[in-house]
Short mmCIF file of C-alpha atoms and ligand atoms in Angstrom, two decimals:
data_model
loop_
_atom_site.label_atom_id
_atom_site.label_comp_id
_atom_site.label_asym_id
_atom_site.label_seq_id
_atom_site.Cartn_x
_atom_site.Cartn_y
_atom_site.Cartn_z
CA UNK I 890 0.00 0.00 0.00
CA UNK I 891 1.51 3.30 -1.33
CA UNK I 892 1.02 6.33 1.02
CA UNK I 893 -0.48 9.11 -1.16
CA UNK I 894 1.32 12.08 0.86
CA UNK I 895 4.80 10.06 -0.43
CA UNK I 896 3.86 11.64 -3.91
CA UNK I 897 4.59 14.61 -5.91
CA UNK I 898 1.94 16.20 -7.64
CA UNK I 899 3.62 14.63 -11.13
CA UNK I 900 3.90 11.21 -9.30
CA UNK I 901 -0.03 11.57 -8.31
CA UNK I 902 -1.04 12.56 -12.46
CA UNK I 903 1.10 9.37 -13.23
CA UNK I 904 -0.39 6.96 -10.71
CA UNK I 905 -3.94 8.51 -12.26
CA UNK I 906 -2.83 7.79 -15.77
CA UNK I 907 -2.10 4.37 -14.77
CA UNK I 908 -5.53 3.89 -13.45
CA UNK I 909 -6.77 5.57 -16.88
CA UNK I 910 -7.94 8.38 -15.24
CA UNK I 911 -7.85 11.71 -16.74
CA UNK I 912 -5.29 14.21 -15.51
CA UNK I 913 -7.29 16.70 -13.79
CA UNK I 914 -8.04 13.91 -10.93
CA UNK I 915 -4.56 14.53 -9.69
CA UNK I 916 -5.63 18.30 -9.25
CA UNK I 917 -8.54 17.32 -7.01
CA UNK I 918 -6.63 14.58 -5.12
CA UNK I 919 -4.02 16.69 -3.94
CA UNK I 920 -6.63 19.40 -2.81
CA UNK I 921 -8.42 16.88 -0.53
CA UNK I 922 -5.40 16.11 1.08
CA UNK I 923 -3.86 19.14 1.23
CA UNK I 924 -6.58 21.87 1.14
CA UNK I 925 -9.28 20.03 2.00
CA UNK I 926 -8.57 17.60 4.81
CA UNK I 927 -10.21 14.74 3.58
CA UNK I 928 -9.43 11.89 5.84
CA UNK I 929 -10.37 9.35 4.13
CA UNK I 930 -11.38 8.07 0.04
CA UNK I 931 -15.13 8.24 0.89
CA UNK I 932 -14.67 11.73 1.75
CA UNK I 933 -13.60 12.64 -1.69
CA UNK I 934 -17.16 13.40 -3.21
CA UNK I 935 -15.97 14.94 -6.47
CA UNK I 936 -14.56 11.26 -7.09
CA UNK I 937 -16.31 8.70 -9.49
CA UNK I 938 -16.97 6.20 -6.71
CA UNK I 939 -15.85 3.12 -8.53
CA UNK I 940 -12.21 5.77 -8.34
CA UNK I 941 -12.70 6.25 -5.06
CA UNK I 942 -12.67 2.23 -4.74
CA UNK I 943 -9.71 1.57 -7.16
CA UNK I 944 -7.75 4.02 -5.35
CA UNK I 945 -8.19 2.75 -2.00
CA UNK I 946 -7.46 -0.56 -3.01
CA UNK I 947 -4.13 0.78 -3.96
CA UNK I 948 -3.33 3.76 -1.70
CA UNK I 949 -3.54 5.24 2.11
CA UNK I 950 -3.42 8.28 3.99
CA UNK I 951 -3.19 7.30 7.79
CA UNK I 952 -2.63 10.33 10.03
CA UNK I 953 0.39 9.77 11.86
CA UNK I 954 -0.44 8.21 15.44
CA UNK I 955 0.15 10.22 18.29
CA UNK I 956 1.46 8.56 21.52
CA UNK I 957 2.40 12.34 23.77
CA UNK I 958 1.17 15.17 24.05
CA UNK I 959 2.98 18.01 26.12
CA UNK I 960 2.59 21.84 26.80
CA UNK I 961 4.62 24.01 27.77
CA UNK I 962 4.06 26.94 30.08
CA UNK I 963 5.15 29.36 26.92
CA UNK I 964 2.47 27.34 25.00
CA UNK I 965 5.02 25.39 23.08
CA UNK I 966 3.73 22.25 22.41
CA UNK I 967 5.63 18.84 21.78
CA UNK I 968 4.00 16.06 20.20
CA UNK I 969 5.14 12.66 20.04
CA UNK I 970 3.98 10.14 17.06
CA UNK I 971 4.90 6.28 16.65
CA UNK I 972 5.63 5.48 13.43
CA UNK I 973 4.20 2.52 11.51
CA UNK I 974 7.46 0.43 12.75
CA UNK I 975 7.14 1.72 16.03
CA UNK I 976 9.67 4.18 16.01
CA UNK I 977 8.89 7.20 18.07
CA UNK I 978 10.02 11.34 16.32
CA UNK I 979 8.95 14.65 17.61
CA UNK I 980 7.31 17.88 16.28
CA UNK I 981 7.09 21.07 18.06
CA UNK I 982 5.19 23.66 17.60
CA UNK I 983 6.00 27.18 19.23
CA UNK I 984 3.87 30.33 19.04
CA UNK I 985 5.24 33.93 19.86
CA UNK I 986 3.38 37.37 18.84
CA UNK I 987 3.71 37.07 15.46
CA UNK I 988 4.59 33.60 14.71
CA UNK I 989 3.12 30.35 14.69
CA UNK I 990 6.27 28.08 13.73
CA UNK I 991 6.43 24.14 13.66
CA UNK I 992 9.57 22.77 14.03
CA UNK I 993 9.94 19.53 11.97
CA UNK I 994 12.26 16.46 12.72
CA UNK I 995 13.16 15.14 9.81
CA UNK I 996 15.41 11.76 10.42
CA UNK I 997 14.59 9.49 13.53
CA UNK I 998 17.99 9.98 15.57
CA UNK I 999 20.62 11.56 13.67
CA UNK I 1000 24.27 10.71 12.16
CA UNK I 1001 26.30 13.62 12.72
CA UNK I 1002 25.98 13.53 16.37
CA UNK I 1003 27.30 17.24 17.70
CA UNK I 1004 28.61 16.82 21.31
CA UNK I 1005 25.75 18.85 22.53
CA UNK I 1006 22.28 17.53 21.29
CA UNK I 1007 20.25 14.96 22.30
CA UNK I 1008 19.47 13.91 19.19
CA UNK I 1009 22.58 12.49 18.24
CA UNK I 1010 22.91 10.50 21.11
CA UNK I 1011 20.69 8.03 20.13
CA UNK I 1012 22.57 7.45 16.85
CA UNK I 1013 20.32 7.26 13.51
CA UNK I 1014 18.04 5.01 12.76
CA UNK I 1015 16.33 5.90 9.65
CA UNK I 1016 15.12 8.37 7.72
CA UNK I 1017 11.67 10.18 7.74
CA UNK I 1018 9.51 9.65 4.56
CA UNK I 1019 7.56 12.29 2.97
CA UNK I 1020 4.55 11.34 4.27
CA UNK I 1021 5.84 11.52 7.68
CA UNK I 1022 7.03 14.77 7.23
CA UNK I 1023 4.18 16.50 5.97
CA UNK I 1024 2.12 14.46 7.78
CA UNK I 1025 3.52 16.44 11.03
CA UNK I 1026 2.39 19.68 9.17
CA UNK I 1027 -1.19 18.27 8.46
CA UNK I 1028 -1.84 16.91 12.41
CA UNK I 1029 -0.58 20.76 13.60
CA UNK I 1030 -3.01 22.41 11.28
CA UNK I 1031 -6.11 19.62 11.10
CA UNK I 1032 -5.94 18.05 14.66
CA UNK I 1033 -4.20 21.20 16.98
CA UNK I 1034 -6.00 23.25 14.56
CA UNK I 1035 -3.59 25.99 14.20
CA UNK I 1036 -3.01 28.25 11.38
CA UNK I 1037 1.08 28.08 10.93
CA UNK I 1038 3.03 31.16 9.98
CA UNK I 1039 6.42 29.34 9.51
CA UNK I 1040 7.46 25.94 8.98
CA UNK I 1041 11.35 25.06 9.90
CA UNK I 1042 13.08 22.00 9.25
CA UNK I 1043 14.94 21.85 12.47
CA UNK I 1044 13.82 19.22 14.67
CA UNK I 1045 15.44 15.61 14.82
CA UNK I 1046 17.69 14.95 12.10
CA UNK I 1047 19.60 16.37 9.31
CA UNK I 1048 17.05 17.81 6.84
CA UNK I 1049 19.69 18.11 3.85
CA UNK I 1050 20.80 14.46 4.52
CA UNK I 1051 17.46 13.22 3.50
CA UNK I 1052 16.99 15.58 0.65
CA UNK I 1053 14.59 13.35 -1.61
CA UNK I 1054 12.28 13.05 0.92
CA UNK I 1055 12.24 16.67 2.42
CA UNK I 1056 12.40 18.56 -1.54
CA UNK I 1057 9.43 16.43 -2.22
CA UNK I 1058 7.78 17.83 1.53
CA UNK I 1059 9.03 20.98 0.72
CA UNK I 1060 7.57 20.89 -2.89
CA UNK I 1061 4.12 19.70 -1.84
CA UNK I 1062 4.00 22.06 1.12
CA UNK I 1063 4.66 25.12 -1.53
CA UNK I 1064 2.21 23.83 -4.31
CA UNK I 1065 -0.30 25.95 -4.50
CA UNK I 1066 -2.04 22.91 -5.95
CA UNK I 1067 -1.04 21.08 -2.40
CA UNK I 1068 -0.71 23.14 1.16
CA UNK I 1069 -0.08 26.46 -0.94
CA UNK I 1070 2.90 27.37 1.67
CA UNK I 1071 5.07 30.45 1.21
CA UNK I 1072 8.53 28.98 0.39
CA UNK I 1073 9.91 32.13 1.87
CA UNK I 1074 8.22 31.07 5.41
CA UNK I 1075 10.00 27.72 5.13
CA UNK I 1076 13.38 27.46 6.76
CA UNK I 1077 16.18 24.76 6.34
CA UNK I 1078 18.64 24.19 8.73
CA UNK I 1079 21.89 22.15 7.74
CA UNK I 1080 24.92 21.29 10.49
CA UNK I 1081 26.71 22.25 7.11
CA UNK I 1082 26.68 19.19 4.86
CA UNK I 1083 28.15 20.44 2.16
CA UNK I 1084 26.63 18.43 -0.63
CA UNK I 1085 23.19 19.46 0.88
CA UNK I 1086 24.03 23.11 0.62
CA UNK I 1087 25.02 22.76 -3.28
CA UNK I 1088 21.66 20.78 -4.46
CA UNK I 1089 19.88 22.92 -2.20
CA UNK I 1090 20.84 26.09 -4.17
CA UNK I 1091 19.94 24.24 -7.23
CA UNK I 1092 16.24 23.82 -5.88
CA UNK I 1093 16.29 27.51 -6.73
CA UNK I 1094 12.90 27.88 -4.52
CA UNK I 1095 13.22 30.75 -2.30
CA UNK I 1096 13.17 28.33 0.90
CA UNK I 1097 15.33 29.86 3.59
CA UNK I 1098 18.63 28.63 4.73
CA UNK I 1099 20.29 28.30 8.40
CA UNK I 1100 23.54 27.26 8.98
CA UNK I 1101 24.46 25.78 12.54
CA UNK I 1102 27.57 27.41 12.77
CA UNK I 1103 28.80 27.50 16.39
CA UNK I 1104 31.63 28.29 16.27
CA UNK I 1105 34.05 29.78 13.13
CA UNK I 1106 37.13 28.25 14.05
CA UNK I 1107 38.22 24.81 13.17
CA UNK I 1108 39.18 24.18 16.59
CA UNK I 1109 36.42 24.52 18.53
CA UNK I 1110 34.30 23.70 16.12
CA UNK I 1111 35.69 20.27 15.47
CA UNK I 1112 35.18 19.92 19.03
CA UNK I 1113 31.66 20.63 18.92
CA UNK I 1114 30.81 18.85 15.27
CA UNK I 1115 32.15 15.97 14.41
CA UNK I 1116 30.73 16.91 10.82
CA UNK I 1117 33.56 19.67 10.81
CA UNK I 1118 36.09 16.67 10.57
CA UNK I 1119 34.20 16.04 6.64
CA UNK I 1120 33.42 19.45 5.89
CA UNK I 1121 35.79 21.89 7.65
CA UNK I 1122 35.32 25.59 8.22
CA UNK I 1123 36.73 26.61 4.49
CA UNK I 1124 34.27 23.90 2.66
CA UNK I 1125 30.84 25.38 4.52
CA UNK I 1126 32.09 29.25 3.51
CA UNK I 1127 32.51 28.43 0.23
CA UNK I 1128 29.44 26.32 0.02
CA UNK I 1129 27.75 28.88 1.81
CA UNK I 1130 29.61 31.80 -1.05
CA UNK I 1131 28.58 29.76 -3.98
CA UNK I 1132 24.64 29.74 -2.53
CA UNK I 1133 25.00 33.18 -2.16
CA UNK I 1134 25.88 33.63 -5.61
CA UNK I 1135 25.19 36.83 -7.42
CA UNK I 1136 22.75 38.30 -4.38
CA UNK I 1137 19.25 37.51 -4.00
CA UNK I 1138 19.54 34.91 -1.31
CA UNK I 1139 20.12 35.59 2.19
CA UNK I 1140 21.60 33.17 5.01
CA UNK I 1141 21.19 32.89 8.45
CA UNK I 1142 24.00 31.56 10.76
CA UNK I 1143 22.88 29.85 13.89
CA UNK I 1144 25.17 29.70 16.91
CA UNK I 1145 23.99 27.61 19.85
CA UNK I 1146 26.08 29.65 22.92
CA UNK I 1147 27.86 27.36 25.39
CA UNK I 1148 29.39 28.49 28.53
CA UNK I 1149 33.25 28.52 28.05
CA UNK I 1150 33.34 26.86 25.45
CA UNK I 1151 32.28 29.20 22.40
CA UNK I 1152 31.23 32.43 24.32
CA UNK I 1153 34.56 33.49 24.82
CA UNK I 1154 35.74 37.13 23.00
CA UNK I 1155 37.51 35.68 20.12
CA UNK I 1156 34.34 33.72 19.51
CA UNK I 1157 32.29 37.06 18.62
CA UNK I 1158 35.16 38.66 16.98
CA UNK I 1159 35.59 35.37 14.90
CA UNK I 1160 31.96 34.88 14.15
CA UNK I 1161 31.25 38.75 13.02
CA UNK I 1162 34.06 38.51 10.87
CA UNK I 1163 33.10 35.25 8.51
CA UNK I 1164 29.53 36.48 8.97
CA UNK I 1165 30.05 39.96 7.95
CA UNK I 1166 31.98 38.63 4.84
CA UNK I 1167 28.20 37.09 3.66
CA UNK I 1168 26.51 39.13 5.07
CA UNK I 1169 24.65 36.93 7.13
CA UNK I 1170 22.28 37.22 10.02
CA UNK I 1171 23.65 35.81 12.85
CA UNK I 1172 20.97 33.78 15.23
CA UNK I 1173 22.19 33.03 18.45
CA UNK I 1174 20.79 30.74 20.81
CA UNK I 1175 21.78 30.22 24.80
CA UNK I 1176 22.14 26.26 25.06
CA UNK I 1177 19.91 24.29 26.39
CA UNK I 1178 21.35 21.79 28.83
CA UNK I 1179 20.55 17.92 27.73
CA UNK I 1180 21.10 15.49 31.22
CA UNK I 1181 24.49 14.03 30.74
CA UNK I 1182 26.09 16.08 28.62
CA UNK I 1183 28.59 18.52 30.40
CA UNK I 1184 27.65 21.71 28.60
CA UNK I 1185 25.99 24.51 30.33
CA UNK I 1186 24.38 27.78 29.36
CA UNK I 1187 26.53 31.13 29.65
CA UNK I 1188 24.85 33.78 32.40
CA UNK I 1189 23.02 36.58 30.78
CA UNK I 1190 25.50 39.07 31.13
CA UNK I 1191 28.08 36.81 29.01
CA UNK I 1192 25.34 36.53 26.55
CA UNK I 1193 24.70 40.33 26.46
CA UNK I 1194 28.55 40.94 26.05
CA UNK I 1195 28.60 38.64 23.08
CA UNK I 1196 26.01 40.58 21.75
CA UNK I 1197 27.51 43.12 22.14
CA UNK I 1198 30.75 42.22 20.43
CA UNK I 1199 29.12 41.17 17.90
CA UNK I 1200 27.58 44.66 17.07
CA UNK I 1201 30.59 46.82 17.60
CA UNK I 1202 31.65 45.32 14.92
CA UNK I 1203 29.07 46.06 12.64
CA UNK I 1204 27.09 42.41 13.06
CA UNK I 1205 23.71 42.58 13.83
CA UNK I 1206 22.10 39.19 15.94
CA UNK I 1207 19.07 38.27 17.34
CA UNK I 1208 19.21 36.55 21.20
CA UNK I 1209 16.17 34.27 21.22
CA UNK I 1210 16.23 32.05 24.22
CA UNK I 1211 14.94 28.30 23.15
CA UNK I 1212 11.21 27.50 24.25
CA UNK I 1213 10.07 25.09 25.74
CA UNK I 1214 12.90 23.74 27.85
CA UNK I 1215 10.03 22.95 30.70
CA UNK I 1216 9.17 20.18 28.53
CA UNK I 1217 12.26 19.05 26.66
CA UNK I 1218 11.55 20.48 23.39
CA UNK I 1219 13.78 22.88 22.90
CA UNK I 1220 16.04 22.74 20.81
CA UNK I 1221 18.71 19.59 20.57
CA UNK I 1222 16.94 18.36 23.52
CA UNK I 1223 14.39 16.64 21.13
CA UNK I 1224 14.36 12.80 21.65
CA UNK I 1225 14.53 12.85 25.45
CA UNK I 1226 12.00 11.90 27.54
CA UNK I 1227 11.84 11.06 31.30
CA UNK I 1228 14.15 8.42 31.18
CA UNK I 1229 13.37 6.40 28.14
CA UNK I 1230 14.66 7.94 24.67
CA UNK I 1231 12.31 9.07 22.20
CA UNK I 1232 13.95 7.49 19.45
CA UNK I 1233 14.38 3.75 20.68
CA UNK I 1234 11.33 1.35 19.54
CA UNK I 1235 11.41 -1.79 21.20
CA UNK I 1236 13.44 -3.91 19.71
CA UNK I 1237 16.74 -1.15 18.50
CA UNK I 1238 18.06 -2.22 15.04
CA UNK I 1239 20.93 0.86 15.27
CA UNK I 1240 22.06 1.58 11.95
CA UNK I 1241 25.05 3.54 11.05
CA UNK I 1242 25.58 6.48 9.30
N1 SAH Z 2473 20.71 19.11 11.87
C1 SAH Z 2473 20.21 20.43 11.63
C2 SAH Z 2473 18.83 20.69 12.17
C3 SAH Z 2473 18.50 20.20 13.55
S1 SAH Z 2473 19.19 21.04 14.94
C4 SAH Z 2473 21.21 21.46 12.16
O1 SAH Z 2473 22.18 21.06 12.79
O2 SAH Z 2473 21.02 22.64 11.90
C5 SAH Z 2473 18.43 22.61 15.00
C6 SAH Z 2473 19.26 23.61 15.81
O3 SAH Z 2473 19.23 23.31 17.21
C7 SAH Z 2473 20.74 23.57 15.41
O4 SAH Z 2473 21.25 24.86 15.27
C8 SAH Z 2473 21.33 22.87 16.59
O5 SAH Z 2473 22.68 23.13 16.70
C9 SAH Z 2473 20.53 23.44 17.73
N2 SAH Z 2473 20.72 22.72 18.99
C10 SAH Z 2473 21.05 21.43 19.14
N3 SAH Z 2473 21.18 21.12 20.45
C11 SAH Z 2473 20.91 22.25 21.14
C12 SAH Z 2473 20.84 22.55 22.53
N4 SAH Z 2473 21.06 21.63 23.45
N5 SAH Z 2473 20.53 23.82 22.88
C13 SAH Z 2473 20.25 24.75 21.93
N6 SAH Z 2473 20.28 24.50 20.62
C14 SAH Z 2473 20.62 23.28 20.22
#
């Protein structure tokens, strides 16, 4: 049984010329999943009903089955779904005045394991499909029933290290045939996997990119990301350059802030200069502790100093502190749970990456 959500709006006229149907089903398909939250083939009315039957002898839509629910006293809200083979992923949603983001995981576990987040710790397992990813959009807007404002790829997982399956979410999402999603309220967010960052300039959609950055030395950041080891400092920049290109595209660099370890002075000094070279925005994030792992966040007056540092010399940055931390879903501490990682099903089959 295919899962209709894993196809593309040319995939969907295909699998209707196969069934002899005329093109102009696909159109209506994709707006009862997508516009018009049909849950199931009986609920598609405009359908021939001897369609309706052929296609649900061949195709599915299941919601994605949620096992947790959690608020947080900001009003972020973590959900936790199991997965038809029982492994467990998060989405979070977070509201603020003007924003009603949900934060997408992408991969169960991840492989580049960063010292500092959760999500590596559990190794990877697999990737998400593309019905699992938009399915996370769909049970925000149809079950929570909120109207989103932003949708960023930066929950669990590597989003450019599954880049079939998150162009195709993206691609859906943005069709105004499908979800009809502003690409330009759509954010990526890459650990800086080089190869991601070159195909991802080639989707030329105007999807935004993050790069987690933390630190711009090779040093400390090979310290922090194993990744750096692959790609080092030089490689991202000129990835990042070359998606720059000729102007047009912007880039955000995000910098999770870790006490004594990438707060220090030459970190800000560092940081403003390879960001002012792209002109970049600069995103910087206090960390959020994950049980176990020796990092800690600086003090607020550290934080205000790098701020600081960073604007004297001429680089602006937003301080947003991570919600949700009363309930474990800020960010990198997605996958952790009172005691039991998210990420484990029942009987682990650890892959590696
Ligand atoms: N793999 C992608 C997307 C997932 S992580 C990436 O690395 O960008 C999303 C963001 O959360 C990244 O910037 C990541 O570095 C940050 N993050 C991870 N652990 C964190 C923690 N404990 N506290 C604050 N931010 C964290």
């Amino acid at each position: 049984m295919t899962d209709l959500r894993d196809l593309s709006f040319e995939e969907l006229r295909a699998a209707c010329a196969g069934l002899n149907e005329p093109a102009f089903r696909a159109r209506q398909i994709f707006a009862w999943l997508y516009q018009k939250k049909a849950s199931s083939f009986e609920a598609m009315t405009d359908l021939p009903r001897d369609l309706r039957e052929k296609l649900s002898a061949c195709f599915s839509f299941p919601p994605l089955e949620v096992t947790g629910l959690t608020r947080s006293r900001d009003g972020t809200a973590k959900t936790l779904f199991r997965l038809a083979d029982g492994l467990l992923v998060e989405t979070v949603f977070i509201p603020s005045k003007n924003r009603k983001t949900v934060c997408l995981s992408t991969q169960v576990g991840c492989k580049f394991a960063c010292a500092f987040c959760a999500s590596g710790l559990l190794g990877f397992r697999r990737d998400l499909t593309t019905a699992e990813i938009i399915g996370q959009v769909l049970y925000v807007r149809d079950i929570l029933g909120i109207g989103l404002t932003n949708i960023v790829f930066m929950g669990m997982g590597e989003p450019l290290d599954n880049f079939d399956n998150v162009e195709k979410a993206i691609r859906i999402l943005n069709d105004p045939r499908g979800f009809g999603f502003a690409a330009r309220r759509m954010t990526v967010s890459t650990s800086g996997f080089v190869p991601g960052i070159a195909r991802f300039k080639k989707l030329d959609l105007q999807v935004n990119l993050s790069v987690s950055l933390h630190a711009a030395d090779d040093e400390t950041r090979n310290r922090l990301m194993p990744i750096n080891r692959r790609f080092p400092l030089a490689e991202v920049m000129a990835a990042c350059e070359d998606y720059l290109g000729e102007g047009g595209r912007k880039l955000t660099f995000e910098v999770v802030l870790i006490k004594g370890v990438n707060d220090r002075p030459e970190d800000a000094e560092r940081l403003a200069r390879i960001a002012r070279d792209l002109r970049a925005k600069v995103n910087l994030i206090p960390y959020s502790p994950v049980p176990g792992l020796p990092f800690e966040r600086p003090g607020d007056e550290d934080l205000s100093a790098f701020v600081r540092r960073l604007e004297v010399r001429g680089q602006e940055a937003t301080l947003r502190d991570s919600k949700g931390s009363d309930i474990q879903a800020a960010c990198g501490q997605l996958a952790l749970r009172s005691g039991s990682p998210a990420a484990v099903p029942e009987n682990p089959k650890p892959s590696e990456g």
